[in-house]
Amino acid sequence: MTTLAAHDVLATRAADLTVEQVRAADREWRTLFRIGGLAAFSVLALVPLQMIVFFVWPPPASVVEWFALFQRSAVIGLLDMDLLMIVDYGLLAVFFLALYAALHRADRSLMAIALVAEGLAVAAYFASTTAFEMLSLSAQYAGAATEAERSASLAAGQAVYAAWQGTAFDVSYVLSSVAVLIASVVMLRSRAFGRTAAYAGLAMGAAGLVPPTVGGVGLVLSLVSLLPMWVWLFITGRGLLRLAR
């Protein structure tokens, strides 16, 4: 009996030590949790602004029209070429790092894969964006002294415009959706954020596997994914801020 009692005491102390180690580890991530939560809410705040820009100033349909828009207003031109999305992806990189810190105990391997996938998505998106290149080319086009210079600027603009939502953009879009799917699967194994966030993330990630550039189906799915995205970012952002406390 004495041996069993001593064993129980030691087991209890070991469990208490483990709990304290977990709490200490969480305290080490506190700043990252806070920044990640704020990043999630920042993305939520930027999405309505992006929608307003899209509906109030619809993107032009040709390179010449893009050049004319940049000449009228460089700010609106940059916003129409997804300037805010650049900010979004930078914030999401920090947000996913915080998610890894919050969920790596549930499945370290899957969360590492999700973090790498999101990191590659961010890098691919930054490589795809051509907003400032178009701004520069529009100035060259407006200041061209000859028809040959104007034609050269237009040809360069067409190449840049084609690359804007080309392969790198599609790869970025799909990789980010894969990262969301993996993180949401891990959420089902953890109590950090709850099942509502996990199911919202699964819906958002599944809808994002078809890029909006592939046609009407992709565009519809990108719009449909906005609702679960709001739910996912709100719950996970709130959860990260709670962990920070």
C-alpha positions as MATLAB code, in Angstrom:
seq = 'MTTLAAHDVLATRAADLTVEQVRAADREWRTLFRIGGLAAFSVLALVPLQMIVFFVWPPPASVVEWFALFQRSAVIGLLDMDLLMIVDYGLLAVFFLALYAALHRADRSLMAIALVAEGLAVAAYFASTTAFEMLSLSAQYAGAATEAERSASLAAGQAVYAAWQGTAFDVSYVLSSVAVLIASVVMLRSRAFGRTAAYAGLAMGAAGLVPPTVGGVGLVLSLVSLLPMWVWLFITGRGLLRLAR';
ca = [
       0.000    0.000    0.000;
       2.849    2.338    0.896;
       4.542    1.706   -2.432;
       1.309    2.296   -4.324;
       0.651    5.500   -2.392;
       4.156    6.761   -3.097;
       3.703    5.921   -6.781;
       0.427    7.878   -6.867;
       2.083   10.894   -5.225;
       4.935   10.825   -7.724;
       2.502   10.478  -10.642;
       0.472   13.410   -9.365;
       3.580   15.542   -8.988;
       4.697   14.603  -12.515;
       1.280   15.558  -13.890;
       1.383   18.866  -11.999;
       4.865   19.529  -13.382;
       3.645   18.841  -16.899;
       0.744   21.252  -16.462;
       3.118   23.913  -15.150;
       5.470   23.324  -18.066;
       2.576   23.734  -20.504;
       1.473   26.948  -18.820;
       5.035   28.265  -18.841;
       5.324   27.446  -22.542;
       2.061   29.268  -23.234;
       3.360   32.315  -21.389;
       6.387   32.308  -23.691;
       4.042   32.516  -26.701;
       1.852   35.215  -25.161;
       3.109   38.091  -27.316;
       2.756   36.024  -30.487;
      -0.788   35.003  -29.506;
      -1.709   38.661  -29.024;
      -0.178   39.760  -32.329;
      -1.760   36.817  -34.163;
      -5.189   37.633  -32.749;
      -4.867   41.280  -33.725;
      -3.716   40.195  -37.196;
      -6.867   38.091  -37.616;
      -9.126   40.998  -36.674;
      -7.138   43.330  -38.929;
      -7.830   41.043  -41.895;
     -11.517   41.044  -40.950;
     -11.483   44.848  -40.981;
      -9.740   45.017  -44.367;
     -12.128   42.667  -46.197;
     -15.084   45.138  -46.238;
     -12.732   47.868  -47.493;
     -11.634   45.605  -50.348;
     -15.263   44.906  -51.260;
     -16.114   48.616  -51.217;
     -13.189   49.376  -53.530;
     -14.241   46.568  -55.883;
     -17.849   47.765  -56.192;
     -17.244   51.527  -56.180;
     -14.269   51.428  -58.549;
     -14.589   48.230  -60.627;
     -11.262   47.045  -62.093;
     -10.682   48.116  -65.717;
     -10.908   45.545  -68.490;
      -7.845   46.518  -70.553;
      -4.277   47.673  -70.011;
      -4.978   51.081  -71.580;
      -7.852   51.582  -69.130;
      -5.567   50.551  -66.253;
      -3.003   53.131  -67.347;
      -5.735   55.777  -67.500;
      -6.943   54.837  -64.006;
      -3.432   55.105  -62.567;
      -3.072   58.516  -64.175;
      -6.351   59.703  -62.618;
      -5.576   58.285  -59.175;
      -2.558   56.214  -58.246;
      -4.151   55.270  -54.918;
      -7.340   53.871  -56.466;
      -5.291   52.082  -59.110;
      -3.144   50.394  -56.466;
      -6.214   49.473  -54.409;
      -7.904   48.018  -57.492;
      -4.800   45.896  -58.086;
      -5.234   44.362  -54.623;
      -2.855   46.511  -52.607;
      -4.813   45.576  -49.484;
      -4.344   41.891  -50.296;
      -0.599   42.400  -49.906;
      -1.295   43.618  -46.381;
      -3.705   40.707  -45.817;
      -1.120   38.090  -46.732;
       1.504   39.676  -44.510;
      -0.931   39.607  -41.591;
      -1.913   36.001  -42.350;
       1.726   34.926  -42.186;
       1.916   36.150  -38.581;
      -1.540   34.729  -37.834;
      -0.532   31.232  -38.973;
       2.637   31.393  -36.909;
       0.444   32.076  -33.877;
      -1.856   29.202  -34.880;
       1.136   26.874  -34.960;
       2.080   27.952  -31.453;
      -1.493   27.343  -30.246;
      -2.083   23.995  -31.982;
       1.292   22.286  -32.313;
       0.657   20.117  -29.246;
      -2.402   18.602  -30.954;
      -0.386   17.602  -34.043;
       3.068   19.071  -34.515;
       3.615   17.470  -37.938;
       0.384   18.692  -39.525;
       0.769   22.190  -38.123;
       4.330   22.350  -39.475;
       2.985   21.408  -42.911;
       0.226   24.033  -42.615;
       2.749   26.697  -41.618;
       5.033   25.854  -44.552;
       2.077   25.820  -46.974;
       0.954   29.268  -45.808;
       4.504   30.586  -45.968;
       4.813   29.397  -49.574;
       1.394   30.910  -50.334;
       2.500   34.294  -49.010;
       5.745   34.158  -50.985;
       3.906   33.171  -54.179;
       1.382   35.959  -53.749;
       4.071   38.574  -53.219;
       5.718   37.301  -56.407;
       2.436   37.585  -58.329;
       1.458   41.124  -57.392;
       2.310   43.728  -60.026;
       0.540   46.839  -58.739;
       3.600   49.062  -58.540;
       4.929   47.790  -61.867;
       1.684   48.898  -63.510;
       1.930   52.269  -61.788;
       5.423   52.758  -63.190;
       4.440   51.609  -66.688;
       1.428   53.924  -66.708;
       3.755   56.864  -66.053;
       6.028   55.706  -68.871;
       3.049   55.351  -71.186;
       1.772   58.833  -70.342;
       5.198   60.371  -70.795;
       6.094   58.548  -74.016;
       7.457   60.937  -76.650;
       6.980   58.631  -79.640;
       4.515   55.996  -80.768;
       7.244   53.358  -80.497;
       7.819   54.202  -76.821;
       4.080   54.136  -76.194;
       3.768   50.723  -77.882;
       6.674   49.364  -75.833;
       5.067   50.547  -72.589;
       1.751   49.023  -73.636;
       3.364   45.672  -74.483;
       5.161   45.621  -71.127;
       1.884   46.486  -69.407;
       0.105   43.600  -71.107;
       2.805   41.178  -69.925;
       2.632   42.503  -66.372;
      -1.171   42.410  -66.416;
      -1.166   38.769  -67.569;
       1.193   37.830  -64.724;
      -0.914   39.603  -62.094;
      -3.430   36.777  -61.679;
      -1.482   34.022  -63.364;
       0.194   30.852  -62.129;
       1.793   32.340  -59.005;
      -1.549   33.784  -57.894;
      -3.372   30.469  -58.422;
      -0.660   28.525  -56.572;
      -0.830   31.003  -53.702;
      -4.626   30.778  -53.513;
      -4.679   26.972  -53.431;
      -1.769   26.632  -50.987;
      -3.400   29.046  -48.557;
      -6.629   27.019  -48.744;
      -4.686   23.811  -48.074;
      -3.084   25.462  -45.028;
      -6.530   26.430  -43.708;
      -7.837   22.888  -44.253;
      -4.924   21.309  -42.383;
      -5.127   23.760  -39.486;
      -8.884   23.160  -39.234;
      -8.381   19.392  -39.107;
      -5.983   19.902  -36.208;
      -8.545   22.148  -34.507;
     -10.895   19.166  -34.361;
      -8.297   17.449  -32.157;
      -7.855   20.447  -29.863;
     -10.122   22.366  -27.521;
      -8.297   25.649  -28.088;
     -10.799   27.081  -30.587;
     -13.822   24.775  -30.684;
     -15.540   22.803  -33.413;
     -17.400   25.753  -34.919;
     -14.118   27.332  -35.962;
     -12.866   23.995  -37.277;
     -15.942   23.376  -39.447;
     -15.896   26.975  -40.715;
     -12.255   26.540  -41.664;
     -12.993   23.281  -43.471;
     -15.749   24.980  -45.485;
     -13.535   27.960  -46.264;
     -10.583   25.796  -47.287;
     -12.671   23.494  -49.477;
     -14.198   26.456  -51.333;
     -10.735   27.910  -51.861;
      -9.366   24.891  -53.695;
     -10.793   26.383  -56.914;
      -9.134   29.751  -57.702;
     -11.412   32.617  -58.828;
      -9.428   32.883  -62.070;
     -10.729   29.584  -63.495;
     -14.137   31.006  -64.402;
     -17.590   31.563  -62.975;
     -17.422   28.591  -60.608;
     -14.218   29.844  -59.020;
     -15.606   33.355  -58.640;
     -18.800   32.075  -56.991;
     -16.835   29.838  -54.614;
     -14.539   32.722  -53.673;
     -17.599   34.779  -52.696;
     -19.179   31.826  -50.859;
     -15.965   31.329  -48.854;
     -16.225   34.824  -47.363;
     -18.846   33.836  -44.761;
     -16.940   30.870  -43.253;
     -13.763   32.945  -43.489;
     -15.349   35.594  -41.259;
     -16.428   32.965  -38.739;
     -13.032   31.241  -38.797;
     -10.961   34.391  -38.377;
     -13.266   35.840  -35.716;
     -13.274   32.732  -33.510;
      -9.588   31.945  -33.931;
      -8.592   35.583  -33.463;
     -10.659   35.790  -30.291;
      -9.183   32.475  -29.130;
      -5.618   33.705  -29.667;
      -6.321   36.875  -27.676;
      -7.795   34.711  -24.910;
      -4.653   32.562  -24.880;
      -2.565   35.738  -24.648;
      -4.328   36.535  -21.365;
];
